[in-house]
């Protein structure tokens, strides 16, 4: 039901623009996800969840094509990982948003499922909003599903190829899960522990300093049901927030 | 059968790298394709055809994730079109190739289905090959299918949303064709005609100066069978060329 | 007692380098801080607190010159605010770190007192660490003083020109406080509230959409004593973390 | 007779601008041209042929100064070759066109005699036309002389320091030909053959992989007469095309 | 008395802007200054002297925060030196000036005390003036004190950590002078002598090729009194010039 | 007699490289030169004088192709002027020097005849020398002819389209002088006078603020004889300096 730009012809886009006020920009990453998830995991999740948000907000939003790459330097030592430089990704976002602005869009919500992109997106939100005179916002796909995560995710260390991500995948994209290879993170000690979010000091470390198999958390504990609850809670919360921020109703007035 | 990076886990990639000597990089565009093809047409075709080439060359190649955007300034006046600047796309390619080089790859074949990308790819091939000390090559997906195109494509002006592209789509990605909206190009005269390839002078023009509906050629004349012949001829030719250029056999020696 | 690069001659630096293993890079911002704090507030606090950390870790660290500008687009509508673009600040950091690397330094801790810089610093940490083959980390000056903040800061909304920042200033730099102008934030409603950290969606907004006088929180509640507790707790935590991460003892081994 | 910017004073330029509607921008390269042509060959030919086109179109056009460098990475292994990076050349073109726009020009024809520049010029045409809101076109100096080339050029492989280029030089710039050193290309086999234009796959190779002496084709077969026919046919065709595209008559209307 | 941006709150800046017509931008460097001056010498002098100029021109000018880094590649072999690349510094200046323009400023005087910055500032003056449509000028702090310098400075080779710079420091910033380490430059011969300003050929050389201790001239000959005369003459001359150029009186008319 | 790269074939360059130790890089500008000199004046003079220097130093030097553009923003209001941005010119120089380094050159002397380029060249000398690990120096063509200039040039204000430049042109390139249009500068007052070199404050101004006809000085006073003396003195001085700096004799040792 949602307007998905990559599956539309231009006359369909033209017609959709009569009601569309917001573009969702899914962004993922192409990086190792342990022995049990495809490397495209983040891109696939971002796209599937963006479509769900778009379903909720139809016909006020459209889903732009997914950016399949992100900032993945942390994972570069694992085979298959691809990373963009910060300036490159900033410019990709600016070019896409510039293009969509030509068609009349001025509100953007980047739907991101890769934690490693969040900082760059925060920077992009400020800079592109100002330079292109548009409203650029961003969301981490399921970060707002606080209740379901509390209920279903019990690892001390989670957030990558863990039970949360496996659950989400089982619900929205089971084809990317190798269920017969689900494995807990093989954590090893190192300075990374003192550089994690919430610590006094933060900073870059390679993921292979932290985990031998590239996963953290407890992937085997993931389930379709947990995924369903997490994703649906997040979609509901994000859609609700979008409605308020962008005033997705007939008497919408742009902030610009 | 092909190695498709986006559908593999890192241990699978690691194993594949024992035989892989060449990475295929599909690139498309996100731009209007008339009333009858999805705007993602080029990205979809590039990916599907790259997989076919990879099938032919298995286990010597892997398919990297598709770049869904290209240089589409010509189409920017049609709703939904997204374009990257030249420097942006050059940098995206360099970042991807740099990343894959970290995993041991030094031979690259960009599989491109958007004519508007060819010039940039030629530039990228020279610059990135030299700067990263790798072999970057590129192919236009079905340009090498000269016999089948001669047999099946009869429009004076073709190459975008025409019978050739519709045929290819019907064969490898029928879901992107709106068969009930197939329409000939609504050509109108203008300076564009004197700026086409092969003319004494070439140069930029907007596609809407040339065609009202965004298509050229005779889309309704497209067919699955024509698509099958065109694509298969091209895949065969490209795979054959890749075998020779990259010496895809056990006694391979890198040119570097 | 601390090694402060800007107050040393080169022979003194040369001698100090016999024990120094870590450079502290203070960074602030030049932006409005309501009616009661100088616009240089963040730069002053970063420098003073970095010196305190350096005192703790002497003779293993030196303090580099303070970067007096940051990313302050949010405040640009208030007179006097100066902001750098993301690419500019990234390049400034890279140039400084490149320079210090020439003198033998390979460990860096950016001491930042401006929340608006954190995302860029996260990006810089990853990118510069990899490109210059060094260890770049960062800390938000007093973010680690969780207990003291809990004890002394009671506003729902705080973090800029609030009781916490006023307290810190009264303790380490009383000359930047206009005590006779201390004022609570004059908050006004708007979409900013749905874009704050922790919300489902985040994004850029101008500070004047949120507060008429540029402050948030309850500045008049700030005190020297609260500042002393917050700063000292943070300094202690940060120094302790630095000791562990950079192994600041005689048998230090670089991670590179 | 032609307006040649480098040979005019500013009052002469001012007067010329009363009739001038189009600027010709000659661009060459500085690269090896085998044992028989000066390394400046392309720059010299571009300038001489641009002047001939300008003679034809006088007083509607002026010739801008020649850009003596191009993209010549292919030739870098031969002594004396100089190459610009793609971004550099793109920026040079943008700066020149920006400057000329300040004087009232909005139509540009880049007159290029180096095949290796064509892709970059195609990219530049699209990007600069859009960004500076002007019309940027380009021509390969004698590519439009199809009949004369068919008549006079008989090598399978030609296009660099071959009989065509020698002929053109003998006609418009005999001083750059070392007639006593004319030599056929000393071709050697290699992967380059599968990477040539028209092949299924294209890509970068170094010229010294293809030819020992830096030439291809049959330079000794070149002649003044062949050069005269080729150049004059091309000049006629290019001038004719320019007249149509830029409507070089009194009732000219800009496309912008 | 002067308006010093870093020591003001935004309401104070707002009020000051009623009379302010010119921003002073102090810029220094962070580089070795021999055994007797702190590495921050140039930044400190630039700021102190800018304040004196601002005192003279009050209330027509304000002093922006000091840029503590400059182009110091010449000194990079001496411990502690930090240098920015040319593009970085150009961009920093542009960002600062862009920001101040948002607050209504259109006239800028960069107050520079580092000779190695002068060329970049000349470039910046032309480029930023044009691109941001403002008036950017620059002054070398005490270069205009021709009479006092003639009277007090007698070394053949001076200009860095010499008697002039020591004198200036003793007058405006005695805390940066290590008086017990004052030493003449330990000059050694080399090609640098033929590359100095005023020679037929100029060019880059490392400072350690010229002087073993990083100083030139006769630092021990410096004095507070010489510093006072030099600085005061320069301040008077610069203020006078600024008054004329920027018409710092009530009937001011912008040149833009 | 001199080695002039643009007039050589690659085998000739190869042979020349046996004795060549230094490359001369002529750079000019394309800008208005009043009513009496061609806009290419600086490029022509730079090339002609570089050849004379090369004659003196044969066979130790070669002359690279002339860069016909420079930084000419000051003149942009006069018809025909073309200017490069600072970053563009810096990059052009870097690309040329990188290329020549591939052929074994590591010493460079930029021969510049446009005052407006000097600052950028100073910046380029430092940055490119360091980044490419080569020796980049520069000379203003006739600035070293101090005696002849004192003897022949008597205007208070000179340096552009004045008697000095006309004299030089009459001697080395009479074809660029319109002798029947020789005119004194039509000077008008303005803030430019307080921004000239040697003043307390310097900065950008447009040339048309200073002179109505684009010239300064007393062009009609120029003569072939004055030109001969000025140019020959400068060539002699520059060659002599180059011999010393680059040790242009058989026992040459690189500084790198």
PDB file of N, CA, C and O in Angstrom, chain A residues 73 85-87 90 119 122-123 125-127 130-131 137-139 146 194-195 198 200 202-204 206 209 242 244-245 255, chain C residues 73 85-87 90 119 122-123 125-127 130-131 137-139 146 194-195 198 200-204 206 209 244-245 255:
ATOM      1  N   UNK A  73      33.723   1.036   9.160  1.00  0.00           N
ATOM      2  CA  UNK A  73      35.160   0.839   9.352  1.00  0.00           C
ATOM      3  C   UNK A  73      35.452  -0.149  10.486  1.00  0.00           C
ATOM      4  O   UNK A  73      36.416  -0.907  10.410  1.00  0.00           O
ATOM      5  N   UNK A  85      33.539   6.548   3.335  1.00  0.00           N
ATOM      6  CA  UNK A  85      34.123   7.595   4.170  1.00  0.00           C
ATOM      7  C   UNK A  85      33.006   8.574   4.583  1.00  0.00           C
ATOM      8  O   UNK A  85      31.968   8.667   3.929  1.00  0.00           O
ATOM      9  N   UNK A  86      33.242   9.299   5.655  1.00  0.00           N
ATOM     10  CA  UNK A  86      32.215  10.212   6.166  1.00  0.00           C
ATOM     11  C   UNK A  86      31.799  11.238   5.112  1.00  0.00           C
ATOM     12  O   UNK A  86      30.610  11.482   4.900  1.00  0.00           O
ATOM     13  N   UNK A  87      32.783  11.828   4.453  1.00  0.00           N
ATOM     14  CA  UNK A  87      32.459  12.854   3.463  1.00  0.00           C
ATOM     15  C   UNK A  87      31.649  12.262   2.316  1.00  0.00           C
ATOM     16  O   UNK A  87      30.785  12.937   1.746  1.00  0.00           O
ATOM     17  N   UNK A  90      28.005  11.720   3.504  1.00  0.00           N
ATOM     18  CA  UNK A  90      27.374  13.042   3.654  1.00  0.00           C
ATOM     19  C   UNK A  90      26.959  13.571   2.285  1.00  0.00           C
ATOM     20  O   UNK A  90      25.866  14.117   2.100  1.00  0.00           O
ATOM     21  N   UNK A 119      26.002   8.801  14.224  1.00  0.00           N
ATOM     22  CA  UNK A 119      26.725  10.059  14.385  1.00  0.00           C
ATOM     23  C   UNK A 119      26.778  10.836  13.075  1.00  0.00           C
ATOM     24  O   UNK A 119      26.557  12.047  13.043  1.00  0.00           O
ATOM     25  N   UNK A 122      23.477  12.433  12.422  1.00  0.00           N
ATOM     26  CA  UNK A 122      23.254  13.620  13.240  1.00  0.00           C
ATOM     27  C   UNK A 122      23.933  14.830  12.599  1.00  0.00           C
ATOM     28  O   UNK A 122      23.355  15.912  12.489  1.00  0.00           O
ATOM     29  N   UNK A 123      25.164  14.629  12.160  1.00  0.00           N
ATOM     30  CA  UNK A 123      25.884  15.694  11.466  1.00  0.00           C
ATOM     31  C   UNK A 123      25.156  16.090  10.182  1.00  0.00           C
ATOM     32  O   UNK A 123      24.949  17.271   9.893  1.00  0.00           O
ATOM     33  N   UNK A 125      22.030  15.726   9.417  1.00  0.00           N
ATOM     34  CA  UNK A 125      20.759  16.386   9.705  1.00  0.00           C
ATOM     35  C   UNK A 125      20.950  17.886   9.876  1.00  0.00           C
ATOM     36  O   UNK A 125      20.213  18.698   9.308  1.00  0.00           O
ATOM     37  N   UNK A 126      21.964  18.270  10.647  1.00  0.00           N
ATOM     38  CA  UNK A 126      22.213  19.695  10.886  1.00  0.00           C
ATOM     39  C   UNK A 126      22.691  20.390   9.613  1.00  0.00           C
ATOM     40  O   UNK A 126      22.186  21.444   9.219  1.00  0.00           O
ATOM     41  N   UNK A 127      23.658  19.777   8.968  1.00  0.00           N
ATOM     42  CA  UNK A 127      24.280  20.470   7.842  1.00  0.00           C
ATOM     43  C   UNK A 127      23.387  20.550   6.609  1.00  0.00           C
ATOM     44  O   UNK A 127      23.251  21.595   5.988  1.00  0.00           O
ATOM     45  N   UNK A 130      20.342  22.887   6.966  1.00  0.00           N
ATOM     46  CA  UNK A 130      20.669  24.295   6.823  1.00  0.00           C
ATOM     47  C   UNK A 130      21.032  24.644   5.374  1.00  0.00           C
ATOM     48  O   UNK A 130      20.548  25.615   4.818  1.00  0.00           O
ATOM     49  N   UNK A 131      21.866  23.812   4.767  1.00  0.00           N
ATOM     50  CA  UNK A 131      22.374  24.172   3.439  1.00  0.00           C
ATOM     51  C   UNK A 131      21.333  24.035   2.330  1.00  0.00           C
ATOM     52  O   UNK A 131      21.372  24.770   1.357  1.00  0.00           O
ATOM     53  N   UNK A 137      15.528  14.722   9.320  1.00  0.00           N
ATOM     54  CA  UNK A 137      15.512  14.035  10.623  1.00  0.00           C
ATOM     55  C   UNK A 137      15.953  12.590  10.420  1.00  0.00           C
ATOM     56  O   UNK A 137      16.138  12.145   9.293  1.00  0.00           O
ATOM     57  N   UNK A 138      16.148  11.875  11.509  1.00  0.00           N
ATOM     58  CA  UNK A 138      16.581  10.482  11.370  1.00  0.00           C
ATOM     59  C   UNK A 138      16.088   9.674  12.563  1.00  0.00           C
ATOM     60  O   UNK A 138      15.824  10.222  13.632  1.00  0.00           O
ATOM     61  N   UNK A 139      15.966   8.378  12.325  1.00  0.00           N
ATOM     62  CA  UNK A 139      15.557   7.479  13.411  1.00  0.00           C
ATOM     63  C   UNK A 139      16.359   6.194  13.314  1.00  0.00           C
ATOM     64  O   UNK A 139      16.683   5.738  12.232  1.00  0.00           O
ATOM     65  N   UNK A 146      11.352   0.576  23.354  1.00  0.00           N
ATOM     66  CA  UNK A 146      12.023   0.366  24.641  1.00  0.00           C
ATOM     67  C   UNK A 146      11.399  -0.744  25.471  1.00  0.00           C
ATOM     68  O   UNK A 146      12.099  -1.526  26.118  1.00  0.00           O
ATOM     69  N   UNK A 194      36.381  -0.190  27.546  1.00  0.00           N
ATOM     70  CA  UNK A 194      36.404   1.145  28.168  1.00  0.00           C
ATOM     71  C   UNK A 194      36.060   2.248  27.177  1.00  0.00           C
ATOM     72  O   UNK A 194      36.080   3.416  27.503  1.00  0.00           O
ATOM     73  N   UNK A 195      35.780   1.857  25.932  1.00  0.00           N
ATOM     74  CA  UNK A 195      35.476   2.847  24.892  1.00  0.00           C
ATOM     75  C   UNK A 195      34.020   2.774  24.444  1.00  0.00           C
ATOM     76  O   UNK A 195      33.619   3.463  23.516  1.00  0.00           O
ATOM     77  N   UNK A 198      28.570   5.358  26.912  1.00  0.00           N
ATOM     78  CA  UNK A 198      28.282   5.423  28.338  1.00  0.00           C
ATOM     79  C   UNK A 198      29.539   5.456  29.189  1.00  0.00           C
ATOM     80  O   UNK A 198      29.490   5.831  30.358  1.00  0.00           O
ATOM     81  N   UNK A 200      33.377   6.838  30.282  1.00  0.00           N
ATOM     82  CA  UNK A 200      33.926   8.191  30.400  1.00  0.00           C
ATOM     83  C   UNK A 200      34.587   8.626  29.097  1.00  0.00           C
ATOM     84  O   UNK A 200      34.500   9.782  28.688  1.00  0.00           O
ATOM     85  N   UNK A 202      35.115   7.594  24.940  1.00  0.00           N
ATOM     86  CA  UNK A 202      34.646   6.774  23.835  1.00  0.00           C
ATOM     87  C   UNK A 202      35.628   6.861  22.676  1.00  0.00           C
ATOM     88  O   UNK A 202      36.431   7.775  22.613  1.00  0.00           O
ATOM     89  N   UNK A 203      35.517   5.911  21.772  1.00  0.00           N
ATOM     90  CA  UNK A 203      36.417   5.987  20.633  1.00  0.00           C
ATOM     91  C   UNK A 203      36.351   4.753  19.776  1.00  0.00           C
ATOM     92  O   UNK A 203      35.675   3.770  20.107  1.00  0.00           O
ATOM     93  N   UNK A 204      37.054   4.858  18.700  1.00  0.00           N
ATOM     94  CA  UNK A 204      37.053   3.815  17.688  1.00  0.00           C
ATOM     95  C   UNK A 204      37.815   2.573  18.136  1.00  0.00           C
ATOM     96  O   UNK A 204      38.893   2.673  18.724  1.00  0.00           O
ATOM     97  N   UNK A 206      38.331  -1.712  16.475  1.00  0.00           N
ATOM     98  CA  UNK A 206      37.900  -2.694  15.487  1.00  0.00           C
ATOM     99  C   UNK A 206      37.060  -3.754  16.184  1.00  0.00           C
ATOM    100  O   UNK A 206      37.368  -4.178  17.297  1.00  0.00           O
ATOM    101  N   UNK A 209      38.507  -6.826  17.736  1.00  0.00           N
ATOM    102  CA  UNK A 209      39.149  -6.747  19.050  1.00  0.00           C
ATOM    103  C   UNK A 209      38.182  -7.224  20.137  1.00  0.00           C
ATOM    104  O   UNK A 209      38.594  -7.635  21.210  1.00  0.00           O
ATOM    105  N   UNK A 242       6.410  10.983  13.776  1.00  0.00           N
ATOM    106  CA  UNK A 242       6.426  11.643  12.463  1.00  0.00           C
ATOM    107  C   UNK A 242       5.163  12.461  12.255  1.00  0.00           C
ATOM    108  O   UNK A 242       5.193  13.572  11.730  1.00  0.00           O
ATOM    109  N   UNK A 244       3.423  13.968  14.438  1.00  0.00           N
ATOM    110  CA  UNK A 244       3.491  15.222  15.202  1.00  0.00           C
ATOM    111  C   UNK A 244       4.500  16.201  14.591  1.00  0.00           C
ATOM    112  O   UNK A 244       4.218  17.375  14.406  1.00  0.00           O
ATOM    113  N   UNK A 245       5.677  15.700  14.309  1.00  0.00           N
ATOM    114  CA  UNK A 245       6.741  16.588  13.823  1.00  0.00           C
ATOM    115  C   UNK A 245       6.375  17.211  12.489  1.00  0.00           C
ATOM    116  O   UNK A 245       6.557  18.403  12.267  1.00  0.00           O
ATOM    117  N   UNK A 255       7.681  24.054   8.067  1.00  0.00           N
ATOM    118  CA  UNK A 255       8.450  24.899   8.982  1.00  0.00           C
ATOM    119  C   UNK A 255       9.357  25.871   8.231  1.00  0.00           C
ATOM    120  O   UNK A 255       9.863  26.820   8.806  1.00  0.00           O
TER     121      UNK A 255
ATOM    122  N   UNK C  73      25.627  25.274  14.425  1.00  0.00           N
ATOM    123  CA  UNK C  73      24.568  25.756  13.534  1.00  0.00           C
ATOM    124  C   UNK C  73      23.268  25.992  14.299  1.00  0.00           C
ATOM    125  O   UNK C  73      22.520  26.922  13.982  1.00  0.00           O
ATOM    126  N   UNK C  85      31.700  24.119   9.347  1.00  0.00           N
ATOM    127  CA  UNK C  85      31.049  23.011   8.648  1.00  0.00           C
ATOM    128  C   UNK C  85      31.702  21.693   9.102  1.00  0.00           C
ATOM    129  O   UNK C  85      32.841  21.679   9.581  1.00  0.00           O
ATOM    130  N   UNK C  86      30.979  20.607   8.939  1.00  0.00           N
ATOM    131  CA  UNK C  86      31.477  19.310   9.390  1.00  0.00           C
ATOM    132  C   UNK C  86      32.806  18.959   8.732  1.00  0.00           C
ATOM    133  O   UNK C  86      33.755  18.536   9.399  1.00  0.00           O
ATOM    134  N   UNK C  87      32.902  19.148   7.427  1.00  0.00           N
ATOM    135  CA  UNK C  87      34.134  18.795   6.724  1.00  0.00           C
ATOM    136  C   UNK C  87      35.300  19.654   7.217  1.00  0.00           C
ATOM    137  O   UNK C  87      36.440  19.192   7.277  1.00  0.00           O
ATOM    138  N   UNK C  90      36.434  18.337  10.678  1.00  0.00           N
ATOM    139  CA  UNK C  90      37.081  17.038  10.481  1.00  0.00           C
ATOM    140  C   UNK C  90      38.509  17.252   9.971  1.00  0.00           C
ATOM    141  O   UNK C  90      39.463  16.601  10.416  1.00  0.00           O
ATOM    142  N   UNK C 119      28.767  14.136  17.843  1.00  0.00           N
ATOM    143  CA  UNK C 119      28.586  13.274  16.667  1.00  0.00           C
ATOM    144  C   UNK C 119      29.757  13.395  15.713  1.00  0.00           C
ATOM    145  O   UNK C 119      30.258  12.413  15.187  1.00  0.00           O
ATOM    146  N   UNK C 122      32.689  11.530  17.046  1.00  0.00           N
ATOM    147  CA  UNK C 122      32.558  10.083  16.872  1.00  0.00           C
ATOM    148  C   UNK C 122      32.994   9.698  15.463  1.00  0.00           C
ATOM    149  O   UNK C 122      33.747   8.744  15.248  1.00  0.00           O
ATOM    150  N   UNK C 123      32.532  10.455  14.482  1.00  0.00           N
ATOM    151  CA  UNK C 123      32.930  10.230  13.090  1.00  0.00           C
ATOM    152  C   UNK C 123      34.441  10.413  12.934  1.00  0.00           C
ATOM    153  O   UNK C 123      35.132   9.589  12.321  1.00  0.00           O
ATOM    154  N   UNK C 125      36.771  10.179  15.161  1.00  0.00           N
ATOM    155  CA  UNK C 125      37.502   9.131  15.861  1.00  0.00           C
ATOM    156  C   UNK C 125      37.717   7.921  14.956  1.00  0.00           C
ATOM    157  O   UNK C 125      38.829   7.384  14.841  1.00  0.00           O
ATOM    158  N   UNK C 126      36.651   7.501  14.288  1.00  0.00           N
ATOM    159  CA  UNK C 126      36.755   6.334  13.415  1.00  0.00           C
ATOM    160  C   UNK C 126      37.616   6.632  12.193  1.00  0.00           C
ATOM    161  O   UNK C 126      38.518   5.882  11.843  1.00  0.00           O
ATOM    162  N   UNK C 127      37.327   7.745  11.566  1.00  0.00           N
ATOM    163  CA  UNK C 127      37.996   8.008  10.288  1.00  0.00           C
ATOM    164  C   UNK C 127      39.478   8.351  10.453  1.00  0.00           C
ATOM    165  O   UNK C 127      40.336   7.848   9.728  1.00  0.00           O
ATOM    166  N   UNK C 130      41.740   5.424  11.578  1.00  0.00           N
ATOM    167  CA  UNK C 130      42.056   4.491  10.505  1.00  0.00           C
ATOM    168  C   UNK C 130      43.023   5.134   9.497  1.00  0.00           C
ATOM    169  O   UNK C 130      44.013   4.527   9.108  1.00  0.00           O
ATOM    170  N   UNK C 131      42.732   6.397   9.108  1.00  0.00           N
ATOM    171  CA  UNK C 131      43.522   6.983   8.021  1.00  0.00           C
ATOM    172  C   UNK C 131      44.930   7.379   8.447  1.00  0.00           C
ATOM    173  O   UNK C 131      45.851   7.348   7.651  1.00  0.00           O
ATOM    174  N   UNK C 137      40.423   9.091  20.546  1.00  0.00           N
ATOM    175  CA  UNK C 137      39.266   8.905  21.416  1.00  0.00           C
ATOM    176  C   UNK C 137      38.722  10.282  21.802  1.00  0.00           C
ATOM    177  O   UNK C 137      39.313  11.305  21.474  1.00  0.00           O
ATOM    178  N   UNK C 138      37.578  10.297  22.470  1.00  0.00           N
ATOM    179  CA  UNK C 138      37.011  11.592  22.858  1.00  0.00           C
ATOM    180  C   UNK C 138      36.180  11.421  24.126  1.00  0.00           C
ATOM    181  O   UNK C 138      35.696  10.333  24.425  1.00  0.00           O
ATOM    182  N   UNK C 139      36.036  12.517  24.841  1.00  0.00           N
ATOM    183  CA  UNK C 139      35.201  12.510  26.041  1.00  0.00           C
ATOM    184  C   UNK C 139      34.419  13.807  26.113  1.00  0.00           C
ATOM    185  O   UNK C 139      34.904  14.848  25.707  1.00  0.00           O
ATOM    186  N   UNK C 146      28.257  11.177  36.720  1.00  0.00           N
ATOM    187  CA  UNK C 146      26.838  10.830  36.814  1.00  0.00           C
ATOM    188  C   UNK C 146      26.268  11.054  38.203  1.00  0.00           C
ATOM    189  O   UNK C 146      25.133  11.514  38.361  1.00  0.00           O
ATOM    190  N   UNK C 194       9.979  16.933  20.068  1.00  0.00           N
ATOM    191  CA  UNK C 194       9.882  15.553  19.545  1.00  0.00           C
ATOM    192  C   UNK C 194      11.162  15.136  18.830  1.00  0.00           C
ATOM    193  O   UNK C 194      11.247  14.045  18.295  1.00  0.00           O
ATOM    194  N   UNK C 195      12.132  16.019  18.790  1.00  0.00           N
ATOM    195  CA  UNK C 195      13.384  15.730  18.085  1.00  0.00           C
ATOM    196  C   UNK C 195      14.569  15.593  19.036  1.00  0.00           C
ATOM    197  O   UNK C 195      15.705  15.461  18.607  1.00  0.00           O
ATOM    198  N   UNK C 198      16.738  10.612  22.609  1.00  0.00           N
ATOM    199  CA  UNK C 198      15.860   9.692  23.331  1.00  0.00           C
ATOM    200  C   UNK C 198      14.494   9.568  22.689  1.00  0.00           C
ATOM    201  O   UNK C 198      13.752   8.623  22.956  1.00  0.00           O
ATOM    202  N   UNK C 200      11.808   9.039  19.489  1.00  0.00           N
ATOM    203  CA  UNK C 200      11.796   8.067  18.387  1.00  0.00           C
ATOM    204  C   UNK C 200      12.496   8.635  17.154  1.00  0.00           C
ATOM    205  O   UNK C 200      13.192   7.937  16.437  1.00  0.00           O
ATOM    206  N   UNK C 201      12.291   9.917  16.937  1.00  0.00           N
ATOM    207  CA  UNK C 201      12.927  10.603  15.804  1.00  0.00           C
ATOM    208  C   UNK C 201      13.801  11.716  16.357  1.00  0.00           C
ATOM    209  O   UNK C 201      13.432  12.380  17.325  1.00  0.00           O
ATOM    210  N   UNK C 202      14.954  11.884  15.766  1.00  0.00           N
ATOM    211  CA  UNK C 202      15.817  12.992  16.150  1.00  0.00           C
ATOM    212  C   UNK C 202      16.123  13.855  14.939  1.00  0.00           C
ATOM    213  O   UNK C 202      15.956  13.428  13.808  1.00  0.00           O
ATOM    214  N   UNK C 203      16.594  15.075  15.199  1.00  0.00           N
ATOM    215  CA  UNK C 203      16.916  15.905  14.051  1.00  0.00           C
ATOM    216  C   UNK C 203      17.243  17.314  14.451  1.00  0.00           C
ATOM    217  O   UNK C 203      17.109  17.718  15.615  1.00  0.00           O
ATOM    218  N   UNK C 204      17.654  18.045  13.456  1.00  0.00           N
ATOM    219  CA  UNK C 204      18.100  19.411  13.651  1.00  0.00           C
ATOM    220  C   UNK C 204      16.937  20.361  13.927  1.00  0.00           C
ATOM    221  O   UNK C 204      15.893  20.270  13.304  1.00  0.00           O
ATOM    222  N   UNK C 206      16.613  24.760  15.283  1.00  0.00           N
ATOM    223  CA  UNK C 206      17.312  25.948  15.765  1.00  0.00           C
ATOM    224  C   UNK C 206      16.988  26.148  17.242  1.00  0.00           C
ATOM    225  O   UNK C 206      15.843  25.963  17.664  1.00  0.00           O
ATOM    226  N   UNK C 209      14.061  28.134  18.441  1.00  0.00           N
ATOM    227  CA  UNK C 209      12.720  27.545  18.414  1.00  0.00           C
ATOM    228  C   UNK C 209      12.349  27.021  19.804  1.00  0.00           C
ATOM    229  O   UNK C 209      11.180  26.877  20.127  1.00  0.00           O
ATOM    230  N   UNK C 244      43.588   3.255  31.909  1.00  0.00           N
ATOM    231  CA  UNK C 244      43.352   1.890  31.462  1.00  0.00           C
ATOM    232  C   UNK C 244      43.499   1.753  29.942  1.00  0.00           C
ATOM    233  O   UNK C 244      44.166   0.857  29.437  1.00  0.00           O
ATOM    234  N   UNK C 245      42.860   2.673  29.233  1.00  0.00           N
ATOM    235  CA  UNK C 245      42.850   2.555  27.770  1.00  0.00           C
ATOM    236  C   UNK C 245      44.250   2.691  27.205  1.00  0.00           C
ATOM    237  O   UNK C 245      44.656   1.938  26.314  1.00  0.00           O
ATOM    238  N   UNK C 255      48.773   0.161  20.824  1.00  0.00           N
ATOM    239  CA  UNK C 255      47.860  -0.750  20.141  1.00  0.00           C
ATOM    240  C   UNK C 255      48.187  -0.851  18.658  1.00  0.00           C
ATOM    241  O   UNK C 255      47.731  -1.745  17.986  1.00  0.00           O
TER     242      UNK C 255
END
